[in-house]
Amino acid sequence: MDGLLLSKGLFPEQFLRKTVDYILSQQLEDGLIPWFEGHKADPWDHSEAAMGLSIAGEYEAAEKAYQWLADNQLDDGSWYANYLDGKEVYKEKRETNFIAYIATGVWHHYRISQNRDFLLRMYPAVKKAIDLVVSLQAPTGEIYWAIEPDGSAFKDALVTGCSSVYKSIECAIAIAEELGEDYSSYLQAYEKLGAALADHPEYFDRTWESKERFSMDWFYPILAGAITGEAAKKRIAERWDTFVRDNMGCLCVSDEPWVTIAESCELTMALLAADEHAKAVQVYSWLHQWRDNNDGAYWTGYQYKEKIIWPEEKTTWTAGAILLAADALTQHTAAWDIFQCCQFQRYDCKSNEKSLGEKQAARKA
C-alpha cells in the first residue's frame, strides 16, 4: 500500500500491526530499544519507539522501556548519549533534549494507559531529569545544548533541541499537576523558554553555524507548541517549498536530496498543530512507499537524485514516529493530541491563537 489517507476514527490497526511487532522484535531483554538489531540506542529515540508501543496497547513492553531509563539514570538525572547492548559507549556530552524526553514519554504512556502506579513509580526519574535540564537554562531563556564531561554546560542552544525540551517541561508540569507536586520552577522555565523560541531567534546558534538548513528547525517550534495560530501557519508557508517534496515527504536538510520518514511524520503532526489538516493528511499518505512490507518497518530515508534507499536501515524510532502520526490523524488514543495541545491546565489549547511570547506581553500590558 503506497497511499494511506487517514481521518478521525480510522486508525489502521491491522496495517500497522507489523510495524509494532518490528519494534517489539528489536527491544532487548532489559527493555532498551536500539535503533535496530546490533546498533546503538539513545534515550530520545528509545522513548520515541516506546511511545509507539503505548499507542498499540503494548503497555508491558512500553513500561519496560521506561523502567530501563529509570534503572540507568545517572546520579545527576542524565543519561549518556549512546548505549550499545545496554552499555554506555559515548560519554563526551549528555544532551539536554535527550535527558528531558523521558517526561514526554512517561506522560504520553500515562494518558493512554491510565496506570497511576506507573506514573508514581516514574516520577522520581522524571523529576531528576527535568530538575537538571531546568538548571541548565540561560538567563535569556534558552536551554543549553549539552553537559560537558566535567559537568559544565556547553553554552549554546539549538532551536530543535530546545523545542523538544519545551514540550518535555510541559509534560513534566502535567505529571506534577496530576500528582499534586509543586511545579512552580518548571512553569517559570517553561515560560522563559517559550518566549525565547517564539520571539528571539538570536538566542540560538550563537557559537556555531546556523541550523536553519535543517527542516526540524522550521517545524519543531510548532510541533512543541511554542509557535501557534497564525504565526504557525505563516512559518509553514514560508519554507514549505524549501523542505517538502511532492509525493515523497520532508527533507532532512534543505541542500541535500534526502527525504526522511521520521521528519515527515513529525511535520505531519506539526501541520495538525498549525491547523493545516489537509496538508498533514497528504504528507502522511506519501510515506508508506518507504515501508518494508515483509516486516512492517520503515526505511530511514530516500535519496531521490540517486533513486536509492539511504541509509539501508530500518529504525525503531521511525516506526514509533509512524505510529504517533497515525494516532494524531485518527485521534485513536487518549494521547493523540500530545503534540497539538498544552498538556497542563493553566493554558487552554483550544484558544491558543498566539505564541507564548505574545501571551506574556498581553498579560504584562
Short mmCIF file of C-alpha atoms in Angstrom, two decimals:
data_model
loop_
_atom_site.label_atom_id
_atom_site.label_comp_id
_atom_site.label_asym_id
_atom_site.label_seq_id
_atom_site.Cartn_x
_atom_site.Cartn_y
_atom_site.Cartn_z
CA MET A 1 0.00 0.00 0.00
CA ASP A 2 1.64 3.24 -1.15
CA GLY A 3 -1.05 5.69 -0.03
CA LEU A 4 -2.94 5.85 3.25
CA LEU A 5 -5.45 8.66 3.75
CA LEU A 6 -6.35 8.79 7.42
CA SER A 7 -9.15 10.57 9.23
CA LYS A 8 -10.65 10.63 12.71
CA GLY A 9 -11.68 7.21 13.98
CA LEU A 10 -9.92 5.25 11.24
CA PHE A 11 -6.67 4.13 12.86
CA PRO A 12 -5.14 1.48 10.53
CA GLU A 13 -4.53 -1.03 13.30
CA GLN A 14 -4.19 -4.10 11.10
CA PHE A 15 -1.92 -2.34 8.60
CA LEU A 16 0.41 -1.06 11.36
CA ARG A 17 0.47 -4.27 13.40
CA LYS A 18 3.65 -5.44 11.70
CA THR A 19 5.23 -2.07 12.46
CA VAL A 20 4.51 -2.57 16.16
CA ASP A 21 5.83 -6.11 16.01
CA TYR A 22 9.02 -4.79 14.42
CA ILE A 23 9.66 -2.51 17.40
CA LEU A 24 8.96 -5.40 19.77
CA SER A 25 11.34 -7.63 17.86
CA GLN A 26 14.18 -5.14 18.34
CA GLN A 27 13.65 -4.50 22.06
CA LEU A 28 16.29 -6.08 24.26
CA GLU A 29 15.51 -8.24 27.25
CA ASP A 30 16.35 -5.42 29.68
CA GLY A 31 13.87 -3.07 27.96
CA LEU A 32 16.28 -0.98 25.86
CA ILE A 33 15.16 -0.31 22.28
CA PRO A 34 18.12 0.16 19.90
CA TRP A 35 17.84 1.81 16.51
CA PHE A 36 17.90 -1.67 15.00
CA GLU A 37 19.47 -5.03 15.85
CA GLY A 38 23.14 -4.73 16.80
CA HIS A 39 23.13 -0.94 16.66
CA LYS A 40 23.22 1.80 19.27
CA ALA A 41 20.37 3.21 21.33
CA ASP A 42 19.92 6.72 22.66
CA PRO A 43 17.47 7.96 25.31
CA TRP A 44 15.40 10.14 22.95
CA ASP A 45 14.87 7.61 20.16
CA HIS A 46 14.36 4.85 22.72
CA SER A 47 11.45 6.85 24.15
CA GLU A 48 10.02 7.61 20.70
CA ALA A 49 9.87 3.90 19.93
CA ALA A 50 8.29 3.22 23.34
CA MET A 51 5.58 5.78 22.58
CA GLY A 52 4.69 3.73 19.52
CA LEU A 53 4.30 0.68 21.74
CA SER A 54 1.94 2.58 24.05
CA ILE A 55 -0.26 3.58 21.10
CA ALA A 56 -0.50 -0.08 20.10
CA GLY A 57 -1.57 -1.14 23.60
CA GLU A 58 1.75 -2.89 24.30
CA TYR A 59 1.82 -1.46 27.81
CA GLU A 60 4.12 -4.02 29.40
CA ALA A 61 6.82 -3.53 26.76
CA ALA A 62 6.49 0.26 26.91
CA GLU A 63 6.75 0.32 30.70
CA LYS A 64 9.77 -1.96 30.49
CA ALA A 65 11.40 0.60 28.19
CA TYR A 66 10.79 3.45 30.62
CA GLN A 67 11.95 1.33 33.52
CA TRP A 68 15.24 0.90 31.64
CA LEU A 69 15.62 4.68 31.74
CA ALA A 70 14.91 4.79 35.47
CA ASP A 71 17.34 1.96 36.15
CA ASN A 72 20.15 3.50 34.10
CA GLN A 73 19.76 7.15 35.07
CA LEU A 74 22.96 8.76 36.30
CA ASP A 75 23.11 10.35 39.74
CA ASP A 76 22.66 13.86 38.36
CA GLY A 77 19.49 12.89 36.44
CA SER A 78 21.06 12.46 32.99
CA TRP A 79 21.87 9.64 30.58
CA TYR A 80 24.77 9.21 28.22
CA ALA A 81 24.14 9.97 24.56
CA ASN A 82 24.58 6.41 23.26
CA TYR A 83 24.34 2.86 24.52
CA LEU A 84 25.23 -0.43 22.87
CA ASP A 85 23.93 -3.70 24.30
CA GLY A 86 22.98 -1.74 27.40
CA LYS A 87 26.47 -0.34 27.95
CA GLU A 88 27.33 3.33 27.54
CA VAL A 89 29.55 3.98 24.51
CA TYR A 90 29.64 7.78 24.23
CA LYS A 91 30.32 9.85 27.32
CA GLU A 92 31.63 13.08 25.83
CA LYS A 93 28.36 15.02 26.01
CA ARG A 94 24.95 14.46 27.56
CA GLU A 95 22.32 16.30 25.55
CA THR A 96 19.55 18.14 27.38
CA ASN A 97 16.80 17.23 24.92
CA PHE A 98 17.73 13.56 25.31
CA ILE A 99 17.56 13.93 29.09
CA ALA A 100 14.23 15.74 29.17
CA TYR A 101 12.32 13.48 26.77
CA ILE A 102 11.53 10.92 29.46
CA ALA A 103 8.82 13.32 30.67
CA THR A 104 7.12 13.34 27.27
CA GLY A 105 7.20 9.57 27.02
CA VAL A 106 6.00 8.93 30.57
CA TRP A 107 3.13 11.41 30.31
CA HIS A 108 2.14 10.01 26.91
CA HIS A 109 2.03 6.47 28.32
CA TYR A 110 0.03 7.54 31.36
CA ARG A 111 -2.56 9.37 29.28
CA ILE A 112 -3.13 6.19 27.28
CA SER A 113 -2.84 3.53 29.98
CA GLN A 114 -4.12 5.49 32.99
CA ASN A 115 -1.67 3.43 35.06
CA ARG A 116 -1.20 5.68 38.07
CA ASP A 117 1.21 3.27 39.73
CA PHE A 118 3.45 3.62 36.68
CA LEU A 119 3.28 7.42 36.92
CA LEU A 120 4.14 7.37 40.61
CA ARG A 121 6.98 4.94 40.02
CA MET A 122 8.46 7.01 37.20
CA TYR A 123 8.04 10.45 38.74
CA PRO A 124 11.36 10.46 40.67
CA ALA A 125 13.28 9.78 37.44
CA VAL A 126 11.29 12.42 35.56
CA LYS A 127 11.87 14.95 38.35
CA LYS A 128 15.62 14.33 38.47
CA ALA A 129 15.87 14.73 34.69
CA ILE A 130 13.80 17.92 34.48
CA ASP A 131 15.44 19.45 37.55
CA LEU A 132 18.78 19.02 35.81
CA VAL A 133 17.58 20.41 32.49
CA VAL A 134 15.95 23.46 34.10
CA SER A 135 19.20 24.15 35.97
CA LEU A 136 20.87 24.49 32.56
CA GLN A 137 18.69 27.38 31.40
CA ALA A 138 20.46 30.51 30.21
CA PRO A 139 19.44 33.88 31.70
CA THR A 140 17.78 34.70 28.36
CA GLY A 141 15.59 31.59 28.47
CA GLU A 142 17.13 29.05 26.11
CA ILE A 143 18.29 25.69 27.50
CA TYR A 144 21.95 24.93 26.93
CA TRP A 145 22.50 22.12 24.47
CA ALA A 146 24.63 19.69 26.44
CA ILE A 147 26.62 18.84 29.55
CA GLU A 148 30.39 18.50 29.19
CA PRO A 149 32.26 15.55 30.78
CA ASP A 150 33.28 17.79 33.71
CA GLY A 151 29.63 18.65 34.41
CA SER A 152 29.72 22.16 32.99
CA ALA A 153 27.22 23.41 30.44
CA PHE A 154 28.03 23.71 26.75
CA LYS A 155 26.79 27.27 26.44
CA ASP A 156 24.90 27.36 23.19
CA ALA A 157 21.44 26.22 22.23
CA LEU A 158 19.59 24.57 19.35
CA VAL A 159 16.11 25.55 18.17
CA THR A 160 15.08 21.93 17.62
CA GLY A 161 16.59 20.67 20.87
CA CYS A 162 15.02 23.47 22.90
CA SER A 163 11.66 22.89 21.24
CA SER A 164 11.77 19.26 22.31
CA VAL A 165 12.78 20.33 25.83
CA TYR A 166 9.89 22.82 25.85
CA LYS A 167 7.36 20.04 25.24
CA SER A 168 9.08 17.83 27.81
CA ILE A 169 8.91 20.52 30.51
CA GLU A 170 5.24 20.96 29.64
CA CYS A 171 4.68 17.24 30.13
CA ALA A 172 6.62 17.32 33.41
CA ILE A 173 4.30 20.09 34.61
CA ALA A 174 1.32 17.94 33.65
CA ILE A 175 2.73 14.98 35.59
CA ALA A 176 3.42 17.12 38.67
CA GLU A 177 -0.05 18.66 38.41
CA GLU A 178 -1.63 15.19 38.20
CA LEU A 179 0.30 14.02 41.27
CA GLY A 180 -0.20 17.19 43.31
CA GLU A 181 3.50 18.08 43.26
CA ASP A 182 4.94 21.58 43.10
CA TYR A 183 5.87 22.68 39.58
CA SER A 184 6.43 26.41 40.02
CA SER A 185 10.09 26.27 38.95
CA TYR A 186 9.16 24.27 35.86
CA LEU A 187 6.47 26.76 34.89
CA GLN A 188 8.88 29.66 35.14
CA ALA A 189 11.44 27.85 32.99
CA TYR A 190 8.73 26.84 30.51
CA GLU A 191 7.51 30.39 30.01
CA LYS A 192 11.03 31.77 29.57
CA LEU A 193 11.94 29.05 27.09
CA GLY A 194 8.71 29.54 25.15
CA ALA A 195 9.35 33.26 24.85
CA ALA A 196 12.89 32.62 23.60
CA LEU A 197 11.68 30.16 20.96
CA ALA A 198 8.81 32.36 19.78
CA ASP A 199 10.45 35.76 19.76
CA HIS A 200 14.26 35.54 19.96
CA PRO A 201 15.99 33.52 17.22
CA GLU A 202 19.19 35.39 18.11
CA TYR A 203 19.46 33.36 21.32
CA PHE A 204 20.26 30.20 19.33
CA ASP A 205 23.27 29.08 17.27
CA ARG A 206 25.50 31.72 18.82
CA THR A 207 28.80 29.84 18.52
CA TRP A 208 28.25 27.56 15.54
CA GLU A 209 26.79 27.78 12.06
CA SER A 210 23.04 28.31 11.92
CA LYS A 211 20.99 25.11 11.73
CA GLU A 212 18.23 26.70 9.63
CA ARG A 213 19.07 24.30 6.78
CA PHE A 214 17.54 21.54 8.93
CA SER A 215 13.81 21.09 8.45
CA MET A 216 13.34 20.40 12.14
CA ASP A 217 14.36 23.97 12.97
CA TRP A 218 11.48 25.03 10.71
CA PHE A 219 8.66 22.97 12.16
CA TYR A 220 9.73 21.87 15.66
CA PRO A 221 8.73 25.09 17.44
CA ILE A 222 5.24 24.46 16.03
CA LEU A 223 5.28 20.76 16.92
CA ALA A 224 6.25 21.64 20.50
CA GLY A 225 3.64 24.39 20.85
CA ALA A 226 5.96 27.39 21.19
CA ILE A 227 4.65 28.94 17.96
CA THR A 228 0.92 28.65 17.34
CA GLY A 229 -2.05 30.07 15.46
CA GLU A 230 -1.44 32.42 12.55
CA ALA A 231 2.27 32.62 13.35
CA ALA A 232 2.49 28.85 12.87
CA LYS A 233 0.61 28.97 9.56
CA LYS A 234 2.90 31.72 8.32
CA ARG A 235 6.01 29.79 9.34
CA ILE A 236 4.78 26.69 7.49
CA ALA A 237 4.08 28.67 4.32
CA GLU A 238 7.43 30.45 4.33
CA ARG A 239 9.54 27.34 3.83
CA TRP A 240 7.10 24.73 2.51
CA ASP A 241 8.66 24.71 -0.95
CA THR A 242 12.15 24.56 0.58
CA PHE A 243 11.57 21.40 2.56
CA VAL A 244 8.63 19.45 1.10
CA ARG A 245 8.88 17.26 -1.98
CA ASP A 246 5.58 16.22 -3.51
CA ASN A 247 4.75 12.53 -3.35
CA MET A 248 7.84 11.84 -1.23
CA GLY A 249 7.93 13.71 2.08
CA CYS A 250 10.04 16.18 4.03
CA LEU A 251 13.74 16.81 3.50
CA CYS A 252 16.12 16.42 6.41
CA VAL A 253 18.20 19.37 5.20
CA SER A 254 17.43 21.91 2.50
CA ASP A 255 20.61 21.36 0.50
CA GLU A 256 20.54 17.56 0.14
CA PRO A 257 18.11 15.46 -1.96
CA TRP A 258 17.20 13.28 1.01
CA VAL A 259 13.66 12.73 2.25
CA THR A 260 13.45 11.28 5.75
CA ILE A 261 10.42 9.45 7.04
CA ALA A 262 10.59 10.35 10.75
CA GLU A 263 10.87 14.08 9.98
CA SER A 264 7.93 13.69 7.60
CA CYS A 265 5.87 12.15 10.43
CA GLU A 266 6.84 14.98 12.77
CA LEU A 267 5.96 17.51 10.09
CA THR A 268 2.57 15.79 9.81
CA MET A 269 1.95 16.42 13.50
CA ALA A 270 3.26 19.98 13.28
CA LEU A 271 0.82 20.62 10.43
CA LEU A 272 -2.03 19.37 12.60
CA ALA A 273 -0.86 21.70 15.38
CA ALA A 274 -0.89 24.57 12.87
CA ASP A 275 -4.44 23.66 11.78
CA GLU A 276 -3.19 22.58 8.36
CA HIS A 277 -5.12 19.31 8.38
CA ALA A 278 -5.30 18.72 4.63
CA LYS A 279 -1.54 19.13 4.26
CA ALA A 280 -0.98 16.75 7.19
CA VAL A 281 -3.14 14.02 5.61
CA GLN A 282 -1.35 14.49 2.30
CA VAL A 283 2.19 14.32 3.68
CA TYR A 284 1.45 11.22 5.73
CA SER A 285 -0.16 9.49 2.75
CA TRP A 286 3.16 9.62 0.86
CA LEU A 287 5.20 7.78 3.47
CA HIS A 288 4.11 4.18 3.12
CA GLN A 289 6.02 3.64 -0.11
CA TRP A 290 9.05 3.61 2.20
CA ARG A 291 7.73 0.65 4.19
CA ASP A 292 9.19 -2.83 4.02
CA ASN A 293 6.05 -4.90 3.71
CA ASN A 294 7.89 -8.03 4.82
CA ASP A 295 8.33 -6.85 8.40
CA GLY A 296 6.29 -3.61 8.58
CA ALA A 297 9.35 -1.47 9.32
CA TYR A 298 10.09 1.83 7.57
CA TRP A 299 13.34 2.85 5.95
CA THR A 300 15.01 5.90 7.43
CA GLY A 301 15.20 7.86 4.18
CA TYR A 302 15.23 8.09 0.39
CA GLN A 303 17.86 9.83 -1.77
CA TYR A 304 15.81 10.91 -4.75
CA LYS A 305 18.60 12.05 -7.05
CA GLU A 306 20.23 8.63 -6.89
CA LYS A 307 16.82 6.95 -6.50
CA ILE A 308 18.04 4.79 -3.65
CA ILE A 309 17.01 3.97 -0.10
CA TRP A 310 19.67 5.55 2.12
CA PRO A 311 20.89 4.57 4.56
CA GLU A 312 19.83 0.94 4.31
CA GLU A 313 18.46 0.81 7.83
CA LYS A 314 15.03 0.49 9.37
CA THR A 315 14.99 2.36 12.65
CA THR A 316 12.66 1.70 15.56
CA TRP A 317 12.23 5.43 16.16
CA THR A 318 10.99 5.87 12.60
CA ALA A 319 8.42 3.16 13.31
CA GLY A 320 7.47 5.00 16.51
CA ALA A 321 7.02 8.26 14.58
CA ILE A 322 4.79 6.50 12.04
CA LEU A 323 2.53 5.33 14.88
CA LEU A 324 2.50 8.75 16.56
CA ALA A 325 1.45 10.50 13.35
CA ALA A 326 -1.25 7.90 12.67
CA ASP A 327 -2.62 8.41 16.17
CA ALA A 328 -2.61 12.19 15.77
CA LEU A 329 -4.52 11.97 12.48
CA THR A 330 -7.12 9.47 13.68
CA GLN A 331 -7.43 10.51 17.35
CA HIS A 332 -7.13 6.85 18.25
CA THR A 333 -5.77 7.06 21.80
CA ALA A 334 -6.28 9.44 24.70
CA ALA A 335 -2.84 10.93 23.95
CA TRP A 336 -3.47 11.72 20.28
CA ASP A 337 -3.09 15.48 20.90
CA ILE A 338 0.15 15.41 22.88
CA PHE A 339 1.83 17.50 20.15
CA GLN A 340 -1.24 19.61 19.39
CA CYS A 341 -2.32 20.85 22.78
CA CYS A 342 -0.86 22.14 26.02
CA GLN A 343 -0.66 19.22 28.40
CA PHE A 344 -1.43 21.05 31.65
CA GLN A 345 -4.41 23.07 32.77
CA ARG A 346 -3.05 26.61 33.05
CA TYR A 347 -3.21 27.24 29.30
CA ASP A 348 -6.27 26.48 27.20
CA CYS A 349 -5.01 24.93 23.98
CA LYS A 350 -8.37 25.42 22.27
CA SER A 351 -7.98 29.20 22.41
CA ASN A 352 -4.23 29.18 21.95
CA GLU A 353 -4.07 31.55 18.98
CA LYS A 354 -0.93 33.46 19.92
CA SER A 355 2.63 32.50 20.55
CA LEU A 356 3.55 32.15 24.21
CA GLY A 357 5.73 35.24 23.86
CA GLU A 358 2.73 37.24 22.66
CA LYS A 359 0.65 35.88 25.53
CA GLN A 360 3.23 37.03 28.04
CA ALA A 361 3.28 40.50 26.50
CA ALA A 362 -0.52 40.65 26.64
CA ARG A 363 -0.53 39.65 30.31
CA LYS A 364 2.03 42.36 31.14
CA ALA A 365 0.13 45.10 29.24
#
